[in-house]
PDB file of C-alpha atoms in Angstrom:
ATOM      1  CA  UNK A 783     121.358  85.524 105.577  1.00  0.00           C
ATOM      2  CA  UNK A 784     121.063  89.394 106.321  1.00  0.00           C
ATOM      3  CA  UNK A 785     117.551  89.887 104.779  1.00  0.00           C
ATOM      4  CA  UNK A 786     116.638  86.599 106.290  1.00  0.00           C
ATOM      5  CA  UNK A 787     117.597  87.631 109.761  1.00  0.00           C
ATOM      6  CA  UNK A 788     116.510  91.560 109.145  1.00  0.00           C
ATOM      7  CA  UNK A 789     112.728  89.358 108.244  1.00  0.00           C
ATOM      8  CA  UNK A 790     113.102  87.204 111.257  1.00  0.00           C
ATOM      9  CA  UNK A 791     112.930  90.482 113.469  1.00  0.00           C
ATOM     10  CA  UNK A 792     110.752  92.488 111.663  1.00  0.00           C
ATOM     11  CA  UNK A 793     108.351  89.221 112.002  1.00  0.00           C
ATOM     12  CA  UNK A 794     109.337  89.086 115.953  1.00  0.00           C
ATOM     13  CA  UNK A 795     108.235  92.537 116.596  1.00  0.00           C
ATOM     14  CA  UNK A 796     104.978  92.705 114.383  1.00  0.00           C
ATOM     15  CA  UNK A 797     104.173  89.617 116.658  1.00  0.00           C
ATOM     16  CA  UNK A 798     104.669  91.396 119.493  1.00  0.00           C
ATOM     17  CA  UNK A 799     102.336  94.199 118.787  1.00  0.00           C
ATOM     18  CA  UNK A 800      99.950  91.541 117.405  1.00  0.00           C
ATOM     19  CA  UNK A 801      99.601  89.537 120.540  1.00  0.00           C
ATOM     20  CA  UNK A 802     100.064  92.855 123.742  1.00  0.00           C
ATOM     21  CA  UNK A 803      97.038  94.405 120.935  1.00  0.00           C
ATOM     22  CA  UNK A 804      95.053  91.480 120.772  1.00  0.00           C
ATOM     23  CA  UNK A 805      95.492  90.864 125.128  1.00  0.00           C
ATOM     24  CA  UNK A 806      94.412  94.938 125.423  1.00  0.00           C
ATOM     25  CA  UNK A 807      91.675  94.615 122.973  1.00  0.00           C
ATOM     26  CA  UNK A 808      90.195  91.316 124.463  1.00  0.00           C
ATOM     27  CA  UNK A 809      90.408  92.928 128.050  1.00  0.00           C
ATOM     28  CA  UNK A 810      88.701  96.002 126.906  1.00  0.00           C
ATOM     29  CA  UNK A 811      85.977  94.455 125.444  1.00  0.00           C
ATOM     30  CA  UNK A 812      85.061  92.311 128.056  1.00  0.00           C
ATOM     31  CA  UNK A 813      84.324  95.323 129.488  1.00  0.00           C
ATOM     32  CA  UNK A 814      82.331  97.048 127.104  1.00  0.00           C
ATOM     33  CA  UNK A 815      83.097  98.049 123.654  1.00  0.00           C
ATOM     34  CA  UNK A 816      83.983 101.761 124.005  1.00  0.00           C
ATOM     35  CA  UNK A 817      86.756 100.720 126.287  1.00  0.00           C
ATOM     36  CA  UNK A 818      87.885  98.914 123.314  1.00  0.00           C
ATOM     37  CA  UNK A 819      87.953 102.246 120.946  1.00  0.00           C
ATOM     38  CA  UNK A 820      89.962 103.629 124.125  1.00  0.00           C
ATOM     39  CA  UNK A 821      92.462 100.898 123.902  1.00  0.00           C
ATOM     40  CA  UNK A 822      92.591 101.523 119.842  1.00  0.00           C
ATOM     41  CA  UNK A 823      93.226 105.228 120.539  1.00  0.00           C
ATOM     42  CA  UNK A 824      95.751 105.662 123.312  1.00  0.00           C
ATOM     43  CA  UNK A 825      97.367 101.656 124.289  1.00  0.00           C
ATOM     44  CA  UNK A 826      97.824 100.796 120.191  1.00  0.00           C
ATOM     45  CA  UNK A 827     100.129 103.921 119.751  1.00  0.00           C
ATOM     46  CA  UNK A 828     101.768 102.852 123.188  1.00  0.00           C
ATOM     47  CA  UNK A 829     102.442  99.032 122.421  1.00  0.00           C
ATOM     48  CA  UNK A 830     103.587 100.188 119.007  1.00  0.00           C
ATOM     49  CA  UNK A 831     106.317 101.747 120.315  1.00  0.00           C
ATOM     50  CA  UNK A 832     106.972  99.115 123.026  1.00  0.00           C
ATOM     51  CA  UNK A 833     107.549  97.136 120.484  1.00  0.00           C
ATOM     52  CA  UNK A 834     110.029  99.308 118.467  1.00  0.00           C
ATOM     53  CA  UNK A 835     113.328  98.131 119.981  1.00  0.00           C
ATOM     54  CA  UNK A 836     116.852  97.781 118.416  1.00  0.00           C
ATOM     55  CA  UNK A 837     116.476  99.139 115.208  1.00  0.00           C
ATOM     56  CA  UNK A 838     112.931  97.860 114.287  1.00  0.00           C
ATOM     57  CA  UNK A 839     109.665  99.950 113.956  1.00  0.00           C
ATOM     58  CA  UNK A 840     106.608  98.668 114.008  1.00  0.00           C
ATOM     59  CA  UNK A 841     102.984  99.847 113.801  1.00  0.00           C
ATOM     60  CA  UNK A 842      99.885  99.209 111.487  1.00  0.00           C
ATOM     61  CA  UNK A 843      97.584 100.374 108.408  1.00  0.00           C
ATOM     62  CA  UNK A 844      95.002 100.651 106.584  1.00  0.00           C
ATOM     63  CA  UNK A 845      93.351 101.748 103.584  1.00  0.00           C
ATOM     64  CA  UNK A 846      90.198 102.604 105.223  1.00  0.00           C
ATOM     65  CA  UNK A 847      91.304 104.314 107.632  1.00  0.00           C
ATOM     66  CA  UNK A 848      89.494 104.836 111.204  1.00  0.00           C
ATOM     67  CA  UNK A 849      92.824 106.677 112.345  1.00  0.00           C
ATOM     68  CA  UNK A 850      94.733 109.410 110.321  1.00  0.00           C
ATOM     69  CA  UNK A 851      97.426 108.924 112.394  1.00  0.00           C
ATOM     70  CA  UNK A 852      97.987 105.284 110.602  1.00  0.00           C
ATOM     71  CA  UNK A 853      97.941 106.662 107.346  1.00  0.00           C
ATOM     72  CA  UNK A 854     100.297 104.156 105.572  1.00  0.00           C
ATOM     73  CA  UNK A 855     103.646 105.117 104.565  1.00  0.00           C
ATOM     74  CA  UNK A 856     104.560 104.933 100.435  1.00  0.00           C
ATOM     75  CA  UNK A 857     105.896 101.391 101.204  1.00  0.00           C
ATOM     76  CA  UNK A 858     103.074 100.218 103.174  1.00  0.00           C
ATOM     77  CA  UNK A 859     100.526 101.483 100.851  1.00  0.00           C
ATOM     78  CA  UNK A 860     102.010  99.298  97.794  1.00  0.00           C
ATOM     79  CA  UNK A 861     102.716  96.376  99.914  1.00  0.00           C
ATOM     80  CA  UNK A 862      98.545  96.356 101.340  1.00  0.00           C
ATOM     81  CA  UNK A 863      97.250  96.779  97.219  1.00  0.00           C
ATOM     82  CA  UNK A 864      99.406  93.720  96.768  1.00  0.00           C
ATOM     83  CA  UNK A 865      98.022  92.009  99.812  1.00  0.00           C
ATOM     84  CA  UNK A 866      94.488  93.170  99.671  1.00  0.00           C
ATOM     85  CA  UNK A 867      94.191  91.563  96.414  1.00  0.00           C
ATOM     86  CA  UNK A 868      94.314  87.927  97.420  1.00  0.00           C
ATOM     87  CA  UNK A 869      94.081  87.992 101.423  1.00  0.00           C
ATOM     88  CA  UNK A 870      95.264  85.176 103.581  1.00  0.00           C
ATOM     89  CA  UNK A 871      95.774  84.710 107.121  1.00  0.00           C
ATOM     90  CA  UNK A 872      99.001  85.174 107.400  1.00  0.00           C
ATOM     91  CA  UNK A 873     100.743  86.528 104.642  1.00  0.00           C
ATOM     92  CA  UNK A 874     103.288  88.577 104.301  1.00  0.00           C
ATOM     93  CA  UNK A 875     105.822  90.639 102.315  1.00  0.00           C
ATOM     94  CA  UNK A 876     109.281  91.774 102.249  1.00  0.00           C
ATOM     95  CA  UNK A 877     110.555  95.101 100.314  1.00  0.00           C
ATOM     96  CA  UNK A 878     113.610  96.555 100.068  1.00  0.00           C
ATOM     97  CA  UNK A 879     113.653 100.628 101.036  1.00  0.00           C
ATOM     98  CA  UNK A 880     117.151 100.621 100.221  1.00  0.00           C
ATOM     99  CA  UNK A 881     120.318 101.613 102.737  1.00  0.00           C
ATOM    100  CA  UNK A 882     120.303  98.026 104.420  1.00  0.00           C
ATOM    101  CA  UNK A 883     116.792  98.502 105.473  1.00  0.00           C
ATOM    102  CA  UNK A 884     113.455  96.459 104.809  1.00  0.00           C
ATOM    103  CA  UNK A 885     109.869  96.649 105.169  1.00  0.00           C
ATOM    104  CA  UNK A 886     108.154  93.357 106.551  1.00  0.00           C
ATOM    105  CA  UNK A 887     103.863  93.866 106.731  1.00  0.00           C
ATOM    106  CA  UNK A 888     101.916  91.082 107.221  1.00  0.00           C
ATOM    107  CA  UNK A 889      98.242  90.849 107.034  1.00  0.00           C
ATOM    108  CA  UNK A 890      95.120  92.133 109.087  1.00  0.00           C
ATOM    109  CA  UNK A 891      92.095  90.168 108.466  1.00  0.00           C
ATOM    110  CA  UNK A 892      88.792  90.878 110.391  1.00  0.00           C
ATOM    111  CA  UNK A 893      87.954  88.506 113.183  1.00  0.00           C
ATOM    112  CA  UNK A 894      84.541  88.058 114.472  1.00  0.00           C
ATOM    113  CA  UNK A 895      85.821  90.176 117.697  1.00  0.00           C
ATOM    114  CA  UNK A 896      86.765  93.113 115.230  1.00  0.00           C
ATOM    115  CA  UNK A 897      82.986  93.072 114.226  1.00  0.00           C
ATOM    116  CA  UNK A 898      81.564  95.049 117.348  1.00  0.00           C
ATOM    117  CA  UNK A 899      83.530  98.000 116.326  1.00  0.00           C
ATOM    118  CA  UNK A 900      84.190  97.621 112.363  1.00  0.00           C
ATOM    119  CA  UNK A 901      80.917  95.527 111.231  1.00  0.00           C
ATOM    120  CA  UNK A 902      78.373  96.788 109.291  1.00  0.00           C
ATOM    121  CA  UNK A 903      75.868  97.508 111.644  1.00  0.00           C
ATOM    122  CA  UNK A 904      77.126  99.324 115.309  1.00  0.00           C
ATOM    123  CA  UNK A 905      75.313  99.470 118.292  1.00  0.00           C
ATOM    124  CA  UNK A 906      74.677 103.230 118.536  1.00  0.00           C
ATOM    125  CA  UNK A 907      76.752 103.666 121.598  1.00  0.00           C
ATOM    126  CA  UNK A 908      79.707 102.334 119.938  1.00  0.00           C
ATOM    127  CA  UNK A 909      78.882 104.168 116.570  1.00  0.00           C
ATOM    128  CA  UNK A 910      78.680 107.738 118.843  1.00  0.00           C
ATOM    129  CA  UNK A 911      82.004 106.809 120.598  1.00  0.00           C
ATOM    130  CA  UNK A 912      83.679 106.412 117.123  1.00  0.00           C
ATOM    131  CA  UNK A 913      82.151 109.321 115.873  1.00  0.00           C
ATOM    132  CA  UNK A 914      83.378 111.596 118.719  1.00  0.00           C
ATOM    133  CA  UNK A 915      86.719 110.466 118.370  1.00  0.00           C
ATOM    134  CA  UNK A 916      86.707 109.946 114.576  1.00  0.00           C
ATOM    135  CA  UNK A 917      85.274 112.495 112.475  1.00  0.00           C
ATOM    136  CA  UNK A 918      86.413 110.705 109.110  1.00  0.00           C
ATOM    137  CA  UNK A 919      86.280 107.084 110.359  1.00  0.00           C
ATOM    138  CA  UNK A 920      86.182 104.834 106.909  1.00  0.00           C
ATOM    139  CA  UNK A 921      86.585 101.585 108.996  1.00  0.00           C
ATOM    140  CA  UNK A 922      83.199 100.168 109.307  1.00  0.00           C
ATOM    141  CA  UNK A 923      81.148  97.837 107.142  1.00  0.00           C
ATOM    142  CA  UNK A 924      83.467  94.665 107.306  1.00  0.00           C
ATOM    143  CA  UNK A 925      82.542  91.162 107.286  1.00  0.00           C
ATOM    144  CA  UNK A 926      84.787  87.968 109.262  1.00  0.00           C
ATOM    145  CA  UNK A 927      87.560  87.087 106.712  1.00  0.00           C
ATOM    146  CA  UNK A 928      87.807  90.423 104.845  1.00  0.00           C
ATOM    147  CA  UNK A 929      91.226  91.980 104.392  1.00  0.00           C
ATOM    148  CA  UNK A 930      91.529  95.323 107.049  1.00  0.00           C
ATOM    149  CA  UNK A 931      94.851  96.621 106.567  1.00  0.00           C
ATOM    150  CA  UNK A 932      98.477  95.517 107.846  1.00  0.00           C
ATOM    151  CA  UNK A 933     100.644  95.117 110.740  1.00  0.00           C
ATOM    152  CA  UNK A 934     104.013  96.274 109.036  1.00  0.00           C
ATOM    153  CA  UNK A 935     107.989  96.625 110.286  1.00  0.00           C
ATOM    154  CA  UNK A 936     110.749  99.269 108.889  1.00  0.00           C
ATOM    155  CA  UNK A 937     114.421  96.935 109.614  1.00  0.00           C
ATOM    156  CA  UNK A 938     117.124  98.915 110.245  1.00  0.00           C
ATOM    157  CA  UNK A 939     120.564  97.868 108.535  1.00  0.00           C
ATOM    158  CA  UNK A 940     122.489  95.323 110.295  1.00  0.00           C
ATOM    159  CA  UNK A 941     125.825  97.178 109.906  1.00  0.00           C
ATOM    160  CA  UNK A 942     124.003  99.683 112.536  1.00  0.00           C
ATOM    161  CA  UNK A 943     123.121  96.736 115.030  1.00  0.00           C
ATOM    162  CA  UNK A 944     127.294  96.174 115.454  1.00  0.00           C
ATOM    163  CA  UNK A 945     127.978  99.469 116.074  1.00  0.00           C
TER     164      UNK A 945
END
């Protein structure tokens, strides 16, 4: 089934991005929270580009954005509404995008390590570093387990793979 195959490709690409981003963030947090802010700002987009291969494009988005470059595509915004209604770890949705393409979105729930930069009370150096880079930040005030956003993948039509 081509839809199942495409979904698997989307899941694999998202898993690759999640793994590399988590590793980079954990390493940066060992240095200091400001280093983790830098990872999200500069390394995360490069990691998404690296995970986007073979007709699959991946990214991440949220309803409460920190980085405007992560604004959701229309289908991602709709997927987030559904996933946010009853968020569970590992929950996902598959969306038909037309012309043989599918969209895959998977929840991001706030983990305890995320609270350093996304929690209800940020240390002053962290708050200053975020404010310096993101003047319209909305991505604070979360608790562990809250719905944060989604990792998403757009998977191109199978016909393109076969060419």
